[in-house]
Amino acid sequence: GWRLPVPGYPRLESVASKRAETFGDGIPHGGMYTREELKELVAYCADRGIEVIPEIDVPGHNEALAAAYPEFFCFPKPDMKVRTVAGNSKELVCPQKPEVWKFYAAVFKELKDIFPSKIVHLGGDEAPTELWEKCPLCRQARAGAGMKDEQEQMRDFFARMTSLLAKNGQTPQFWYEGNAGIYHPGETVYAWRQDQARQSIDKTKKAGLNLIMASNEYCYLDFPQIQGQYNWGWMRTTTLRKCYELDPAFGKSPQETGHVRGVHAAAWAEHLPDLNHLLYRVYPRAMAIAEAGWSPMDVRSWDNFRRKVADHRAFVLKRFNYDLERTKENEPPFRWENKK
Ligand SMILES: [Zn+2]
């Protein structure tokens, strides 16, 4: 779903923020932040030394937008519905349509008004270019600009998005897709793909990129914590110890990893039924990722970390009013709870 209100685009709320159900549960789900709620969140985080970086994923992961404004896409499908299951899609916004750029200019302006951060994460991940390849407008543009393929078009698309952000003093970040050529030197990308982080370190260094380590076999906190927990058929079990073992440099030397700027833990919520469950997934593993980010390998100790987790346990349970009983972690599939 689309969660950010943008003035002049009412169908974001009436269409893109709602889906018919979630993973076949038959229960409609919807919701959108208000500007005020987002500003309150930013202020709450700022009080605690946290900078909130918004993400608007382009050109893909955009079926909710396609349901609301099909005309932004290469092959408009007026009957497109907001997705009800996780995953990626072939629908990419069409870079050759002026209304697309007008829309994102409005989006970025709104972000600038709400988020003091100079950074906007543009996603850029999981964007198969089959429809760009077929689109007559895209074909014509590639031929006109002498681009040899859709990857060059992607690089050009990112460059144009970056220029649009620059008008507001904003800079982009991206999920790293393994193809360093589509980004521009100096940009920051996140290594997220399973088992590809080590090679990502070398490729991004060569390309002059900054890297943030988010390799999903260590850093995705929506994945199951314990063997036997429900995994939707594909998520790898990521134990607390596995998270703790993250070495953001993957054993490489400081010379090889000077561009690795930090670590990033992700909690994708579409597989999580409620806030209680989100907290269960995030803690204590977020503590392990934090320590992996702050402490060199030679001062880390699993035994020492376990003692610290025990100290924090009571704090986490109390602070979040967490209900262990309600988690019922071993009863797949989850009973989805409709919050609206
Ligand atoms: Zn197109």
PDB file of C-alpha atoms in Angstrom, residues 57-275:
ATOM      1  CA  ASP A  57      10.601   2.805  -3.989  1.00  0.00           C
ATOM      2  CA  VAL A  58      11.086   3.490  -7.730  1.00  0.00           C
ATOM      3  CA  PRO A  59      10.613   2.400 -10.440  1.00  0.00           C
ATOM      4  CA  GLY A  60       9.151  -0.905  -9.170  1.00  0.00           C
ATOM      5  CA  HIS A  61       7.423  -2.254  -6.053  1.00  0.00           C
ATOM      6  CA  ASN A  62       4.711   0.088  -7.169  1.00  0.00           C
ATOM      7  CA  GLU A  63       1.494  -1.843  -7.831  1.00  0.00           C
ATOM      8  CA  ALA A  64      -0.442   0.241  -5.328  1.00  0.00           C
ATOM      9  CA  LEU A  65       0.487   3.347  -7.328  1.00  0.00           C
ATOM     10  CA  ALA A  66      -0.435   1.489 -10.529  1.00  0.00           C
ATOM     11  CA  ALA A  67      -3.898   0.754  -9.100  1.00  0.00           C
ATOM     12  CA  ALA A  68      -4.450   4.445  -8.370  1.00  0.00           C
ATOM     13  CA  TYR A  69      -2.710   6.043 -11.361  1.00  0.00           C
ATOM     14  CA  PRO A  70      -2.304   3.435 -14.119  1.00  0.00           C
ATOM     15  CA  GLU A  71      -1.383   6.194 -16.578  1.00  0.00           C
ATOM     16  CA  PHE A  72       2.066   6.509 -14.918  1.00  0.00           C
ATOM     17  CA  PHE A  73       3.036   3.065 -16.213  1.00  0.00           C
ATOM     18  CA  CYS A  74       4.274   1.801 -19.583  1.00  0.00           C
ATOM     19  CA  PHE A  75       1.148  -0.289 -20.247  1.00  0.00           C
ATOM     20  CA  PRO A  76      -1.701   1.144 -18.155  1.00  0.00           C
ATOM     21  CA  LYS A  77      -4.020  -1.495 -16.695  1.00  0.00           C
ATOM     22  CA  PRO A  78      -7.184   0.209 -15.465  1.00  0.00           C
ATOM     23  CA  ASP A  79      -8.262  -2.943 -13.584  1.00  0.00           C
ATOM     24  CA  MET A  80      -5.010  -3.206 -11.577  1.00  0.00           C
ATOM     25  CA  LYS A  81      -5.600  -3.907  -7.875  1.00  0.00           C
ATOM     26  CA  VAL A  82      -3.377  -3.224  -4.863  1.00  0.00           C
ATOM     27  CA  ARG A  83      -1.334  -6.376  -4.186  1.00  0.00           C
ATOM     28  CA  THR A  84      -2.508  -8.663  -1.401  1.00  0.00           C
ATOM     29  CA  VAL A  85       0.664 -10.764  -1.112  1.00  0.00           C
ATOM     30  CA  ALA A  86       4.338  -9.835  -0.765  1.00  0.00           C
ATOM     31  CA  GLY A  87       6.677 -10.090  -3.736  1.00  0.00           C
ATOM     32  CA  ASN A  88       7.772  -8.081  -6.720  1.00  0.00           C
ATOM     33  CA  SER A  89       6.077  -7.145  -9.953  1.00  0.00           C
ATOM     34  CA  LYS A  90       6.856  -6.216 -13.538  1.00  0.00           C
ATOM     35  CA  GLU A  91       5.023  -2.905 -13.311  1.00  0.00           C
ATOM     36  CA  LEU A  92       7.537  -0.048 -13.454  1.00  0.00           C
ATOM     37  CA  VAL A  93       6.695   3.623 -13.813  1.00  0.00           C
ATOM     38  CA  CYS A  94       7.439   4.827 -17.340  1.00  0.00           C
ATOM     39  CA  PRO A  95      10.301   7.352 -17.376  1.00  0.00           C
ATOM     40  CA  GLN A  96       9.018   8.763 -20.665  1.00  0.00           C
ATOM     41  CA  LYS A  97       5.762  10.095 -19.244  1.00  0.00           C
ATOM     42  CA  PRO A  98       5.952  13.728 -18.034  1.00  0.00           C
ATOM     43  CA  GLU A  99       3.167  13.093 -15.484  1.00  0.00           C
ATOM     44  CA  VAL A 100       5.495  10.653 -13.699  1.00  0.00           C
ATOM     45  CA  TRP A 101       8.085  13.383 -13.102  1.00  0.00           C
ATOM     46  CA  LYS A 102       5.414  15.835 -12.050  1.00  0.00           C
ATOM     47  CA  PHE A 103       4.147  13.269  -9.545  1.00  0.00           C
ATOM     48  CA  TYR A 104       7.558  12.519  -8.021  1.00  0.00           C
ATOM     49  CA  ALA A 105       8.357  16.242  -7.808  1.00  0.00           C
ATOM     50  CA  ALA A 106       5.221  16.555  -5.652  1.00  0.00           C
ATOM     51  CA  VAL A 107       6.196  13.484  -3.603  1.00  0.00           C
ATOM     52  CA  PHE A 108       9.720  14.758  -2.920  1.00  0.00           C
ATOM     53  CA  LYS A 109       8.454  18.193  -1.993  1.00  0.00           C
ATOM     54  CA  GLU A 110       6.116  16.597   0.516  1.00  0.00           C
ATOM     55  CA  LEU A 111       8.959  14.522   1.946  1.00  0.00           C
ATOM     56  CA  LYS A 112      11.076  17.641   2.270  1.00  0.00           C
ATOM     57  CA  ASP A 113       8.322  19.386   4.234  1.00  0.00           C
ATOM     58  CA  ILE A 114       7.916  16.443   6.617  1.00  0.00           C
ATOM     59  CA  PHE A 115      11.384  14.908   7.002  1.00  0.00           C
ATOM     60  CA  PRO A 116      14.370  17.109   7.911  1.00  0.00           C
ATOM     61  CA  SER A 117      16.701  14.344   6.638  1.00  0.00           C
ATOM     62  CA  LYS A 118      18.533  15.250   3.440  1.00  0.00           C
ATOM     63  CA  ILE A 119      18.332  11.617   2.352  1.00  0.00           C
ATOM     64  CA  VAL A 120      15.537   9.892   0.443  1.00  0.00           C
ATOM     65  CA  HIS A 121      15.846   6.157  -0.060  1.00  0.00           C
ATOM     66  CA  LEU A 122      14.677   5.460  -3.614  1.00  0.00           C
ATOM     67  CA  GLY A 123      14.628   1.669  -3.360  1.00  0.00           C
ATOM     68  CA  GLY A 124      15.438   0.736  -6.937  1.00  0.00           C
ATOM     69  CA  ASP A 125      15.299  -2.965  -6.056  1.00  0.00           C
ATOM     70  CA  GLU A 126      13.536  -5.861  -7.738  1.00  0.00           C
ATOM     71  CA  ALA A 127      12.626  -3.947 -10.864  1.00  0.00           C
ATOM     72  CA  PRO A 128      12.553  -6.376 -13.799  1.00  0.00           C
ATOM     73  CA  THR A 129      12.755  -4.316 -16.988  1.00  0.00           C
ATOM     74  CA  GLU A 130      10.676  -6.508 -19.339  1.00  0.00           C
ATOM     75  CA  LEU A 131       7.976  -3.877 -19.774  1.00  0.00           C
ATOM     76  CA  TRP A 132      10.509  -1.087 -20.320  1.00  0.00           C
ATOM     77  CA  GLU A 133      11.983  -3.283 -23.019  1.00  0.00           C
ATOM     78  CA  LYS A 134       8.600  -3.580 -24.773  1.00  0.00           C
ATOM     79  CA  CYS A 135       7.246  -0.070 -24.168  1.00  0.00           C
ATOM     80  CA  PRO A 136       7.220   1.971 -27.429  1.00  0.00           C
ATOM     81  CA  LEU A 137       8.007   5.227 -25.582  1.00  0.00           C
ATOM     82  CA  CYS A 138      10.903   3.613 -23.711  1.00  0.00           C
ATOM     83  CA  ARG A 139      12.215   1.973 -26.896  1.00  0.00           C
ATOM     84  CA  GLN A 140      12.163   5.263 -28.730  1.00  0.00           C
ATOM     85  CA  ALA A 141      13.930   7.002 -25.843  1.00  0.00           C
ATOM     86  CA  ARG A 142      16.671   4.363 -25.670  1.00  0.00           C
ATOM     87  CA  ALA A 143      17.246   4.546 -29.408  1.00  0.00           C
ATOM     88  CA  GLY A 144      17.267   8.354 -29.356  1.00  0.00           C
ATOM     89  CA  ALA A 145      19.809   8.514 -26.523  1.00  0.00           C
ATOM     90  CA  GLY A 146      21.954   5.696 -27.887  1.00  0.00           C
ATOM     91  CA  MET A 147      21.373   3.497 -24.816  1.00  0.00           C
ATOM     92  CA  LYS A 148      22.290  -0.084 -25.464  1.00  0.00           C
ATOM     93  CA  ASP A 149      19.854  -1.702 -23.026  1.00  0.00           C
ATOM     94  CA  GLU A 150      17.367  -1.246 -20.207  1.00  0.00           C
ATOM     95  CA  GLN A 151      20.130  -1.220 -17.587  1.00  0.00           C
ATOM     96  CA  GLU A 152      21.473   1.946 -19.176  1.00  0.00           C
ATOM     97  CA  GLN A 153      17.946   3.279 -19.073  1.00  0.00           C
ATOM     98  CA  MET A 154      17.841   2.431 -15.342  1.00  0.00           C
ATOM     99  CA  ARG A 155      21.053   4.347 -14.763  1.00  0.00           C
ATOM    100  CA  ASP A 156      19.582   7.313 -16.631  1.00  0.00           C
ATOM    101  CA  PHE A 157      16.311   7.014 -14.680  1.00  0.00           C
ATOM    102  CA  PHE A 158      18.201   7.078 -11.359  1.00  0.00           C
ATOM    103  CA  ALA A 159      20.217  10.093 -12.541  1.00  0.00           C
ATOM    104  CA  ARG A 160      17.024  11.973 -13.396  1.00  0.00           C
ATOM    105  CA  MET A 161      15.474  11.064 -10.039  1.00  0.00           C
ATOM    106  CA  THR A 162      18.665  12.274  -8.348  1.00  0.00           C
ATOM    107  CA  SER A 163      18.439  15.630 -10.166  1.00  0.00           C
ATOM    108  CA  LEU A 164      14.834  15.973  -9.092  1.00  0.00           C
ATOM    109  CA  LEU A 165      15.823  15.354  -5.456  1.00  0.00           C
ATOM    110  CA  ALA A 166      18.756  17.767  -5.758  1.00  0.00           C
ATOM    111  CA  LYS A 167      16.317  20.620  -6.387  1.00  0.00           C
ATOM    112  CA  ASN A 168      15.219  20.172  -2.754  1.00  0.00           C
ATOM    113  CA  GLY A 169      18.733  19.599  -1.430  1.00  0.00           C
ATOM    114  CA  GLN A 170      17.971  15.868  -1.066  1.00  0.00           C
ATOM    115  CA  THR A 171      20.211  12.941  -2.057  1.00  0.00           C
ATOM    116  CA  PRO A 172      19.220   9.353  -2.869  1.00  0.00           C
ATOM    117  CA  GLN A 173      20.134   5.959  -1.469  1.00  0.00           C
ATOM    118  CA  PHE A 174      19.359   2.616  -3.113  1.00  0.00           C
ATOM    119  CA  TRP A 175      19.075  -1.101  -2.435  1.00  0.00           C
ATOM    120  CA  TYR A 176      22.082  -2.681  -4.138  1.00  0.00           C
ATOM    121  CA  GLU A 177      21.084  -4.991  -6.963  1.00  0.00           C
ATOM    122  CA  GLY A 178      24.509  -6.434  -7.773  1.00  0.00           C
ATOM    123  CA  ASN A 179      24.905  -4.332 -10.876  1.00  0.00           C
ATOM    124  CA  ALA A 180      27.139  -1.475  -9.728  1.00  0.00           C
ATOM    125  CA  GLY A 181      26.896   0.162 -13.161  1.00  0.00           C
ATOM    126  CA  ILE A 182      23.372   1.484 -12.645  1.00  0.00           C
ATOM    127  CA  TYR A 183      24.431   3.726  -9.726  1.00  0.00           C
ATOM    128  CA  HIS A 184      26.667   6.795  -9.724  1.00  0.00           C
ATOM    129  CA  PRO A 185      29.982   7.211  -7.862  1.00  0.00           C
ATOM    130  CA  GLY A 186      29.558   8.667  -4.385  1.00  0.00           C
ATOM    131  CA  GLU A 187      26.096   7.211  -3.897  1.00  0.00           C
ATOM    132  CA  THR A 188      25.173   4.991  -0.971  1.00  0.00           C
ATOM    133  CA  VAL A 189      23.670   1.547  -1.524  1.00  0.00           C
ATOM    134  CA  TYR A 190      22.510  -1.220   0.822  1.00  0.00           C
ATOM    135  CA  ALA A 191      23.703  -4.807   0.286  1.00  0.00           C
ATOM    136  CA  TRP A 192      20.590  -6.843   1.071  1.00  0.00           C
ATOM    137  CA  ARG A 193      20.636  -9.935  -1.161  1.00  0.00           C
ATOM    138  CA  GLN A 194      21.275 -13.255   0.527  1.00  0.00           C
ATOM    139  CA  ASP A 195      24.848 -14.541   0.372  1.00  0.00           C
ATOM    140  CA  GLN A 196      25.976 -11.746  -1.974  1.00  0.00           C
ATOM    141  CA  ALA A 197      27.343  -9.272   0.555  1.00  0.00           C
ATOM    142  CA  ARG A 198      30.976 -10.334   0.302  1.00  0.00           C
ATOM    143  CA  GLN A 199      31.171  -9.792  -3.446  1.00  0.00           C
ATOM    144  CA  SER A 200      29.098  -6.615  -3.093  1.00  0.00           C
ATOM    145  CA  ILE A 201      31.880  -5.139  -0.961  1.00  0.00           C
ATOM    146  CA  ASP A 202      34.403  -5.490  -3.792  1.00  0.00           C
ATOM    147  CA  LYS A 203      32.087  -4.407  -6.597  1.00  0.00           C
ATOM    148  CA  THR A 204      30.843  -1.295  -4.821  1.00  0.00           C
ATOM    149  CA  LYS A 205      34.368  -0.267  -3.849  1.00  0.00           C
ATOM    150  CA  LYS A 206      35.451  -0.509  -7.466  1.00  0.00           C
ATOM    151  CA  ALA A 207      32.449   1.577  -8.509  1.00  0.00           C
ATOM    152  CA  GLY A 208      33.148   4.305  -5.933  1.00  0.00           C
ATOM    153  CA  LEU A 209      29.954   3.636  -3.951  1.00  0.00           C
ATOM    154  CA  ASN A 210      29.369   3.706  -0.210  1.00  0.00           C
ATOM    155  CA  LEU A 211      27.910   0.487   1.188  1.00  0.00           C
ATOM    156  CA  ILE A 212      25.606  -0.225   4.100  1.00  0.00           C
ATOM    157  CA  MET A 213      25.516  -3.855   5.185  1.00  0.00           C
ATOM    158  CA  ALA A 214      22.018  -5.320   5.342  1.00  0.00           C
ATOM    159  CA  SER A 215      22.670  -8.848   4.088  1.00  0.00           C
ATOM    160  CA  ASN A 216      19.378 -10.578   4.736  1.00  0.00           C
ATOM    161  CA  GLU A 217      20.716 -13.821   6.192  1.00  0.00           C
ATOM    162  CA  TYR A 218      21.959 -11.710   9.147  1.00  0.00           C
ATOM    163  CA  CYS A 219      19.924  -8.520   9.069  1.00  0.00           C
ATOM    164  CA  TYR A 220      16.279  -9.255   8.214  1.00  0.00           C
ATOM    165  CA  LEU A 221      14.452  -9.280  11.490  1.00  0.00           C
ATOM    166  CA  ASP A 222      11.120 -10.423  10.090  1.00  0.00           C
ATOM    167  CA  PHE A 223      12.732 -13.810   9.350  1.00  0.00           C
ATOM    168  CA  PRO A 224      12.087 -16.617  11.884  1.00  0.00           C
ATOM    169  CA  GLN A 225      14.348 -16.569  14.951  1.00  0.00           C
ATOM    170  CA  ILE A 226      14.195 -20.249  15.839  1.00  0.00           C
ATOM    171  CA  GLN A 227      14.272 -23.431  13.774  1.00  0.00           C
ATOM    172  CA  GLY A 228      10.712 -24.657  13.230  1.00  0.00           C
ATOM    173  CA  GLN A 229       9.074 -21.246  13.277  1.00  0.00           C
ATOM    174  CA  TYR A 230       6.858 -20.488  10.337  1.00  0.00           C
ATOM    175  CA  ASN A 231       8.909 -19.160   7.400  1.00  0.00           C
ATOM    176  CA  TRP A 232       6.413 -18.738   4.540  1.00  0.00           C
ATOM    177  CA  GLY A 233       8.313 -21.398   2.670  1.00  0.00           C
ATOM    178  CA  TRP A 234      11.361 -19.290   1.937  1.00  0.00           C
ATOM    179  CA  MET A 235      12.697 -17.237   4.846  1.00  0.00           C
ATOM    180  CA  ARG A 236      15.952 -18.549   6.307  1.00  0.00           C
ATOM    181  CA  THR A 237      16.046 -19.048  10.070  1.00  0.00           C
ATOM    182  CA  THR A 238      18.058 -16.177  11.505  1.00  0.00           C
ATOM    183  CA  THR A 239      18.935 -16.912  15.107  1.00  0.00           C
ATOM    184  CA  LEU A 240      20.111 -14.328  17.611  1.00  0.00           C
ATOM    185  CA  ARG A 241      23.565 -15.854  17.371  1.00  0.00           C
ATOM    186  CA  LYS A 242      23.543 -15.600  13.563  1.00  0.00           C
ATOM    187  CA  CYS A 243      22.700 -11.884  13.819  1.00  0.00           C
ATOM    188  CA  TYR A 244      25.441 -11.438  16.381  1.00  0.00           C
ATOM    189  CA  GLU A 245      27.971 -13.070  14.047  1.00  0.00           C
ATOM    190  CA  LEU A 246      27.519 -10.412  11.378  1.00  0.00           C
ATOM    191  CA  ASP A 247      30.894  -9.025  10.392  1.00  0.00           C
ATOM    192  CA  PRO A 248      30.090  -5.977   8.239  1.00  0.00           C
ATOM    193  CA  ALA A 249      33.531  -6.362   6.601  1.00  0.00           C
ATOM    194  CA  PHE A 250      33.096 -10.119   5.951  1.00  0.00           C
ATOM    195  CA  GLY A 251      36.681 -10.707   7.056  1.00  0.00           C
ATOM    196  CA  LYS A 252      38.144  -8.205   4.610  1.00  0.00           C
ATOM    197  CA  SER A 253      40.843  -5.693   5.509  1.00  0.00           C
ATOM    198  CA  PRO A 254      40.188  -2.058   6.489  1.00  0.00           C
ATOM    199  CA  GLN A 255      41.710  -1.041   3.127  1.00  0.00           C
ATOM    200  CA  GLU A 256      39.117  -3.118   1.296  1.00  0.00           C
ATOM    201  CA  THR A 257      36.188  -1.945   3.408  1.00  0.00           C
ATOM    202  CA  GLY A 258      36.700   1.768   4.043  1.00  0.00           C
ATOM    203  CA  HIS A 259      33.529   2.416   2.041  1.00  0.00           C
ATOM    204  CA  VAL A 260      31.358   0.208   4.291  1.00  0.00           C
ATOM    205  CA  ARG A 261      29.563   2.862   6.310  1.00  0.00           C
ATOM    206  CA  GLY A 262      27.487   0.823   8.698  1.00  0.00           C
ATOM    207  CA  VAL A 263      24.844  -1.823   9.182  1.00  0.00           C
ATOM    208  CA  HIS A 264      21.109  -1.858   8.631  1.00  0.00           C
ATOM    209  CA  ALA A 265      18.454  -4.162  10.081  1.00  0.00           C
ATOM    210  CA  ALA A 266      15.190  -4.513   8.186  1.00  0.00           C
ATOM    211  CA  ALA A 267      11.788  -5.537   9.521  1.00  0.00           C
ATOM    212  CA  TRP A 268       9.354  -5.879   6.626  1.00  0.00           C
ATOM    213  CA  ALA A 269       5.965  -5.852   8.229  1.00  0.00           C
ATOM    214  CA  GLU A 270       3.761  -7.497   5.620  1.00  0.00           C
ATOM    215  CA  HIS A 271       4.405 -10.931   7.119  1.00  0.00           C
ATOM    216  CA  LEU A 272       3.834  -9.745  10.686  1.00  0.00           C
ATOM    217  CA  PRO A 273       0.296  -9.817  12.044  1.00  0.00           C
ATOM    218  CA  ASP A 274       0.519  -7.119  14.725  1.00  0.00           C
ATOM    219  CA  LEU A 275       2.765  -4.806  16.744  1.00  0.00           C
TER     220      LEU A 275
END
